[in-house]
mmCIF file of C-alpha atoms in Angstrom:
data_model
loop_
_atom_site.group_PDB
_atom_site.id
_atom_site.type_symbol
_atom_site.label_atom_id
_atom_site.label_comp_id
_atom_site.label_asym_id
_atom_site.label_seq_id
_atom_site.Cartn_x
_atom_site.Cartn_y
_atom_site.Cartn_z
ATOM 1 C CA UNK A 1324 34.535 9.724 -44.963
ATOM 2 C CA UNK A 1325 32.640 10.166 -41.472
ATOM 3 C CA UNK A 1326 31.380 6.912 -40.054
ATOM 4 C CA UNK A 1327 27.786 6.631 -39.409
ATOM 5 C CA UNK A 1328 26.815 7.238 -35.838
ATOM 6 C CA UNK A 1329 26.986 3.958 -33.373
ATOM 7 C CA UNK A 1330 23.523 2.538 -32.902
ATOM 8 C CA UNK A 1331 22.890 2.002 -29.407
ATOM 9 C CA UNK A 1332 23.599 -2.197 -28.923
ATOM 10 C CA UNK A 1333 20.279 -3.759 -28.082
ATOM 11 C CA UNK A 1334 20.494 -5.615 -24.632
ATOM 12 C CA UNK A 1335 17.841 -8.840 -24.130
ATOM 13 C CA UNK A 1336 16.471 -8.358 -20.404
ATOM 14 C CA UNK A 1337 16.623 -11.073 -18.390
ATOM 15 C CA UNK A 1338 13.719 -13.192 -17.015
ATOM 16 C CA UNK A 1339 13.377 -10.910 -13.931
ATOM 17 C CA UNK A 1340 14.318 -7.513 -15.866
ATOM 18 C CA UNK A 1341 11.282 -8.215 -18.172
ATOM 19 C CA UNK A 1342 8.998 -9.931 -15.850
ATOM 20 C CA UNK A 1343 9.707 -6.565 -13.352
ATOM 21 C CA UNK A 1344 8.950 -4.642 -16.768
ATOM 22 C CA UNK A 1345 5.640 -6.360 -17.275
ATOM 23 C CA UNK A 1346 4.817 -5.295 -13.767
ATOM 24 C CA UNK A 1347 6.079 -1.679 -13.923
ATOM 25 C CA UNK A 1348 3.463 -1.508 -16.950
ATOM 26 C CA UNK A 1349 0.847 -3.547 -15.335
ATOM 27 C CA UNK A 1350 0.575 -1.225 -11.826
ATOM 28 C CA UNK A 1351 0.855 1.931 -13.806
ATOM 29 C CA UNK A 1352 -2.602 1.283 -15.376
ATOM 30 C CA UNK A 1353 -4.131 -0.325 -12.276
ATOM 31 C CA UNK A 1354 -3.155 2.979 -10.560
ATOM 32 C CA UNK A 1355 -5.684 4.875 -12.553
ATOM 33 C CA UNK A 1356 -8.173 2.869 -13.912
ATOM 34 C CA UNK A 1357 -10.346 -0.361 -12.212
ATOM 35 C CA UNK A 1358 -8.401 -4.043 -12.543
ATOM 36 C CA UNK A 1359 -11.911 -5.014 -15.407
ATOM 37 C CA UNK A 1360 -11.018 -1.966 -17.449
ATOM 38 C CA UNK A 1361 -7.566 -2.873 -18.249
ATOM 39 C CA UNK A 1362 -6.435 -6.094 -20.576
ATOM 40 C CA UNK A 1363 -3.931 -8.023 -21.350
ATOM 41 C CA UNK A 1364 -3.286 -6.140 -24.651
ATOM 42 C CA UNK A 1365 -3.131 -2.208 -22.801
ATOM 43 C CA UNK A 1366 -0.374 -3.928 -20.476
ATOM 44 C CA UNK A 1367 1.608 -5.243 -23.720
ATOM 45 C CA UNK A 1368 1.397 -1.975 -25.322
ATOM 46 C CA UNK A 1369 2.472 -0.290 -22.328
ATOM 47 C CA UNK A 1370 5.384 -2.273 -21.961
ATOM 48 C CA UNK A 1371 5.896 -1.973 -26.000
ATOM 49 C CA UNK A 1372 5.917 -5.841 -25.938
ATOM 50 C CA UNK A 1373 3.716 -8.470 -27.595
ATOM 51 C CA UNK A 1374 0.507 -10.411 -25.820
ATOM 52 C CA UNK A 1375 2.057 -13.196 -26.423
ATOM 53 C CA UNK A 1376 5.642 -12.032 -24.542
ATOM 54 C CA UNK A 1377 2.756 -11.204 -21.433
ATOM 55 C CA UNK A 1378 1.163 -14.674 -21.760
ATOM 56 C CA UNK A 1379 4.873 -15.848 -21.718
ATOM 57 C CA UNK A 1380 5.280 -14.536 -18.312
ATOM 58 C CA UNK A 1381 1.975 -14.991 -16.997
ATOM 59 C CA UNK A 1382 0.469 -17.927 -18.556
ATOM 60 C CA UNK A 1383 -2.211 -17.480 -16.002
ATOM 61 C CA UNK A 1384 -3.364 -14.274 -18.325
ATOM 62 C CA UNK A 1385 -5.002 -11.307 -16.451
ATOM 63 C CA UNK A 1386 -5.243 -12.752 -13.297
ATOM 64 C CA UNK A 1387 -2.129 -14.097 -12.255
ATOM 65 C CA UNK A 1388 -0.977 -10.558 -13.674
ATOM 66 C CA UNK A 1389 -3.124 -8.389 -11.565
ATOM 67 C CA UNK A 1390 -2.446 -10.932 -8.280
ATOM 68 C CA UNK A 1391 1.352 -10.263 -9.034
ATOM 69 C CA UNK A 1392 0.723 -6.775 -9.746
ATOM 70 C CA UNK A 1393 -0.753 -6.541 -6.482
ATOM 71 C CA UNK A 1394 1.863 -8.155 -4.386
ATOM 72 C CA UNK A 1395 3.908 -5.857 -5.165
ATOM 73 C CA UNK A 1396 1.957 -2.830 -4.537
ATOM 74 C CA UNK A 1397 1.350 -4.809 -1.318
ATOM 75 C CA UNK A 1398 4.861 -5.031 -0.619
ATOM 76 C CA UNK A 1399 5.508 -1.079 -1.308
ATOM 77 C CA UNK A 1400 2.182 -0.576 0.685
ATOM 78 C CA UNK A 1401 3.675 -2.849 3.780
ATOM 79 C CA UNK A 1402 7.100 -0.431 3.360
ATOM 80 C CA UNK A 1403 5.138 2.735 4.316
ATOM 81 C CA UNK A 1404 5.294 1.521 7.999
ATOM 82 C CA UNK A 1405 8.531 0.618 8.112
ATOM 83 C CA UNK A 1406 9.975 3.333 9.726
ATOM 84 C CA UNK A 1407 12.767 3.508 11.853
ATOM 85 C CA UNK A 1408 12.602 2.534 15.692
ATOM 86 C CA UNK A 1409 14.341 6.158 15.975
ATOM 87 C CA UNK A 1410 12.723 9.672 17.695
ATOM 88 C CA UNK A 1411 9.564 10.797 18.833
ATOM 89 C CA UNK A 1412 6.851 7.854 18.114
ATOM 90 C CA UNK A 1413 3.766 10.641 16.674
ATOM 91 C CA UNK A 1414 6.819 12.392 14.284
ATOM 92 C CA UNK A 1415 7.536 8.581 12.952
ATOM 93 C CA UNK A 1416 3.964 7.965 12.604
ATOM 94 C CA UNK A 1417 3.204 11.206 10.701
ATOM 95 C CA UNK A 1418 6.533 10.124 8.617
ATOM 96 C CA UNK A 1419 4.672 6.735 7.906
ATOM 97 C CA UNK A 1420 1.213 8.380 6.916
ATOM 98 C CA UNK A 1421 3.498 11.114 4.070
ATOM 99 C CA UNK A 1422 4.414 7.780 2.619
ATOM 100 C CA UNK A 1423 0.636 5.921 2.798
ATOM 101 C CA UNK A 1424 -0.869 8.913 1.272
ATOM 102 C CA UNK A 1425 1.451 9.185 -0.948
ATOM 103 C CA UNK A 1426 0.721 6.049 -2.371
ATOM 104 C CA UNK A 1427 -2.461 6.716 -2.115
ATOM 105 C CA UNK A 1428 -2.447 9.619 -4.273
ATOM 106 C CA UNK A 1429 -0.218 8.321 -7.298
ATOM 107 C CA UNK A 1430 -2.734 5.005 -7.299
ATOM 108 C CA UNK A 1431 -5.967 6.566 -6.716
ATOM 109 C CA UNK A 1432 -8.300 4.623 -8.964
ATOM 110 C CA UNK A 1433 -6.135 1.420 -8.449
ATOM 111 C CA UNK A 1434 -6.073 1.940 -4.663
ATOM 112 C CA UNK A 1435 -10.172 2.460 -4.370
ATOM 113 C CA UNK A 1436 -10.532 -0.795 -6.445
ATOM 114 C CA UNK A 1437 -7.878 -2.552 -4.034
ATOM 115 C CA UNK A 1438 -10.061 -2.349 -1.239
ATOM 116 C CA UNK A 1439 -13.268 -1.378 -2.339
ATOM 117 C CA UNK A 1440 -13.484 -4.987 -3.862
ATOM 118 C CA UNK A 1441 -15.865 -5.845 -6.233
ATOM 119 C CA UNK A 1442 -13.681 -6.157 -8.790
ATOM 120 C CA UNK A 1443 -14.375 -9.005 -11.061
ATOM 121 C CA UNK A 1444 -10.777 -11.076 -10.388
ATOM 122 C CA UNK A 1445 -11.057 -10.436 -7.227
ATOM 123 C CA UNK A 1446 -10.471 -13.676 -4.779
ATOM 124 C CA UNK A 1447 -10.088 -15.199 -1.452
ATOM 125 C CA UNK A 1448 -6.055 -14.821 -3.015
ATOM 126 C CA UNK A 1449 -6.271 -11.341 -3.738
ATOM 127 C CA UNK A 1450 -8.325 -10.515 -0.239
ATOM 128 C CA UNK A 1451 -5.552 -12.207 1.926
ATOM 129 C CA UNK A 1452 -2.937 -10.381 -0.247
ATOM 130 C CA UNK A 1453 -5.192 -6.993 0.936
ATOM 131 C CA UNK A 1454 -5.327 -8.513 4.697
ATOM 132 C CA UNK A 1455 -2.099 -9.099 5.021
ATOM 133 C CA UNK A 1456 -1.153 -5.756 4.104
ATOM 134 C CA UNK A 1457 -3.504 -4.622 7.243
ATOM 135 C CA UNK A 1458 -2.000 -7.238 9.355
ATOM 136 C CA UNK A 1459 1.652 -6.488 8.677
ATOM 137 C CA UNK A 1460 1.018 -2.688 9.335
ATOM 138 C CA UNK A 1461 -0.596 -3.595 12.572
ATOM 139 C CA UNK A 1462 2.445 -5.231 13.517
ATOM 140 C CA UNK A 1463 4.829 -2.354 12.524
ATOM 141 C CA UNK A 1464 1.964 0.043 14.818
ATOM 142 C CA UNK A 1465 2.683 -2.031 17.338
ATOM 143 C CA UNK A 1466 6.857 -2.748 16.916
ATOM 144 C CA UNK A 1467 7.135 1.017 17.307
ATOM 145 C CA UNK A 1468 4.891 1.353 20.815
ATOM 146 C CA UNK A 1469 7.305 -1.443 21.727
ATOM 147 C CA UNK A 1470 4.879 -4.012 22.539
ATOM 148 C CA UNK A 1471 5.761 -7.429 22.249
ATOM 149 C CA UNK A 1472 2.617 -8.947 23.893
ATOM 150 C CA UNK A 1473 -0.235 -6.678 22.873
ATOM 151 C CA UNK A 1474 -3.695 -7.930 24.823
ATOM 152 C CA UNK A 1475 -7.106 -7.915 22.815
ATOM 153 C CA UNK A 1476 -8.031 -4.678 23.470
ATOM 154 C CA UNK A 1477 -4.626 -2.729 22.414
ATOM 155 C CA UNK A 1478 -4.575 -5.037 18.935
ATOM 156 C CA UNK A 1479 -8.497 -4.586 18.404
ATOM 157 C CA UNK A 1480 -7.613 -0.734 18.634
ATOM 158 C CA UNK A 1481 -4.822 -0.623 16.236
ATOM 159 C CA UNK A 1482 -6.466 -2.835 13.679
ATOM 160 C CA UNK A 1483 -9.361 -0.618 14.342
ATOM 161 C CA UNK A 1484 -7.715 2.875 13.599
ATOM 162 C CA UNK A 1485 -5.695 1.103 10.446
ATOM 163 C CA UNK A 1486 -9.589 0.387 8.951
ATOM 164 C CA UNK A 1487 -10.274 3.823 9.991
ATOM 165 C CA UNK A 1488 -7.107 5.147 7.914
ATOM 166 C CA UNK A 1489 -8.134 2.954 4.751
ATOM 167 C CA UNK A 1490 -11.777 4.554 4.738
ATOM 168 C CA UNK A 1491 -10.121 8.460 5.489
ATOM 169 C CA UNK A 1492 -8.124 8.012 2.692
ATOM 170 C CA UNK A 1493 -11.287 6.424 0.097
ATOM 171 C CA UNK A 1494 -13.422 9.342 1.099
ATOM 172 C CA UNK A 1495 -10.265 11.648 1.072
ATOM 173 C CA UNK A 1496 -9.887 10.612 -2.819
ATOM 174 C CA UNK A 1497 -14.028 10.939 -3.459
ATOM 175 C CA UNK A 1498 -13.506 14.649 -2.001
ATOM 176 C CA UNK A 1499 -11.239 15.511 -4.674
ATOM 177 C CA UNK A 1500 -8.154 15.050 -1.849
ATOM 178 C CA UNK A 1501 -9.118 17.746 0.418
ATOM 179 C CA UNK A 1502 -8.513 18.166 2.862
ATOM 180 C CA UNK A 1503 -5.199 18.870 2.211
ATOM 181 C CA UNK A 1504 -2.258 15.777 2.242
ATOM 182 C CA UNK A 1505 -0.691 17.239 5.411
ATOM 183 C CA UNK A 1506 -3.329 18.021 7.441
ATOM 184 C CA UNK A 1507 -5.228 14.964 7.100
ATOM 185 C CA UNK A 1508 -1.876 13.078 7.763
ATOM 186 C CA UNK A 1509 -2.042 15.383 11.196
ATOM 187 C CA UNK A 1510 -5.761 14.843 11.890
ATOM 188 C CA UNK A 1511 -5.231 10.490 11.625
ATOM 189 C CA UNK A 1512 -2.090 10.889 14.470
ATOM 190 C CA UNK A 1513 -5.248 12.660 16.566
ATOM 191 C CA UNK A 1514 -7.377 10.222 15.956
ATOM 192 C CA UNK A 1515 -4.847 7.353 16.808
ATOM 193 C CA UNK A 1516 -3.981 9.351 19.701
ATOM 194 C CA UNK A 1517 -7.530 9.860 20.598
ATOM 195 C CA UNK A 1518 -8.709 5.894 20.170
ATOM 196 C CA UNK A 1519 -5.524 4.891 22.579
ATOM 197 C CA UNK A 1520 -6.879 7.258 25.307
ATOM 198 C CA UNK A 1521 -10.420 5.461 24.946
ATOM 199 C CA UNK A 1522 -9.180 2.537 25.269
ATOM 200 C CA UNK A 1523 -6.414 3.309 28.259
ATOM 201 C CA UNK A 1524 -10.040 3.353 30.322
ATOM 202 C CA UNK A 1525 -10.459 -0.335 30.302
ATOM 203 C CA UNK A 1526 -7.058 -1.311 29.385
ATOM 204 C CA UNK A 1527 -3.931 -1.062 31.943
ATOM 205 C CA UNK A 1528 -1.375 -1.869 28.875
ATOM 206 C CA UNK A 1529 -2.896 0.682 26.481
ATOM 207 C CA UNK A 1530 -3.032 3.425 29.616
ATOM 208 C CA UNK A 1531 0.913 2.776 30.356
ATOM 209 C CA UNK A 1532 1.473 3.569 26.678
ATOM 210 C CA UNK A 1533 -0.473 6.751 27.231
ATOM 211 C CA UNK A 1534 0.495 8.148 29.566
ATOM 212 C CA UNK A 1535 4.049 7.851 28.149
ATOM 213 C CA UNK A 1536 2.935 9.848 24.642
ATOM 214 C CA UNK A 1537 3.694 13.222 26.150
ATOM 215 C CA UNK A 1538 7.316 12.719 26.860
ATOM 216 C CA UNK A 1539 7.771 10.879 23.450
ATOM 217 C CA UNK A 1540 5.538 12.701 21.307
#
């Protein structure tokens, strides 16, 4: 007599297998579709769990889910920047911008409604979790022009061009992603290239790091 085929053994996930779970589910549906349009119940069914496990984990309901859910697309966000203090600064740059955009393509709804705002659980919580996503890319900008001390001028620049990538890449995703991934990648190094050299006319420390872009770029 043939034995009946071994059933896989079920193994219970731990607190931080299932609570990683939840948020696997819950970023997958704010990737395409607006924080408001998407409840409690579509997360539980897309982790093939119960509302009640959710409310288990996040007795806070919907919006200590979505403020989790968005720390941690914060956290892959921040990772885009952190690129190696290795090579050519434009090439690492560029390398940096393949991984923005290409988190900005695979969350396109959920990345307009991140910083578009507007949403209704959006708070001052969820905008510092959005600023300090601008802030900490700032400070990778600036870790790989090796400046320790930036004045007003060379931060206000950076800060500026990251706003300026943020708004590229919301129109770039109303244009149906065109132009293409790669060349809009090229045209934001121009751009950063291009704001530096304005400023290197009234700032000494932003004109040093000019003038030293040809040899490193």
């Amino acid at each position: 007599m043939t034995p009946a085929a071994a059933t896989p053994a079920y193994r219970r996930l731990s607190v931080e297998e299932r609570r990683g779970q939840l948020l696997d589910a819950a970023l997958s549906l704010f990737a395409h579709r607006a924080p408001e349009d998407v409840s409690l119940d579509d997360v539980a069914e897309a982790a093939g769990v119960s509302r009640p496990l959710v409310y288990r984990y996040f007795p806070g309901g919907k919006q200590q889910l979505y403020e989790a859910a968005l720390r941690s697309a914060a956290e892959e966000l921040e990772q885009c920047f952190d690129e190696p203090r290795e090579g050519p600064l434009l090439p690492r740059l560029a390398r940096a911008l393949d991984r923005y955009l290409t988190f900005v393509d695979e969350h396109d709804a959920g990345f307009s409604a991140l910083l578009q705002g507007g949403s209704v659980v959006e708070t001052s919580r969820t905008t510092a979790i959005v600023d300090g996503v601008r802030r900490a890319a700032a400070e990778h900008i600036l870790s790989h022009l090796g400046v320790t001390e930036p004045g007003p001028r060379l931060r206000m620049t950076v800060r500026m061009w990251i706003t300026a990538v943020e708004a590229a890449s919301l129109i770039w995703l109303d244009e149906d992603k065109q132009p293409p991934a790669d060349e809009l990648r090229d045209w934001l190094v121009e751009q950063f290239v291009a704001v530096l050299t304005v400023t290197a006319g009234r700032d000494p420390q932003t004109a040093a790091l000019v003038a030293a872009l040809p040899e490193d770029g």
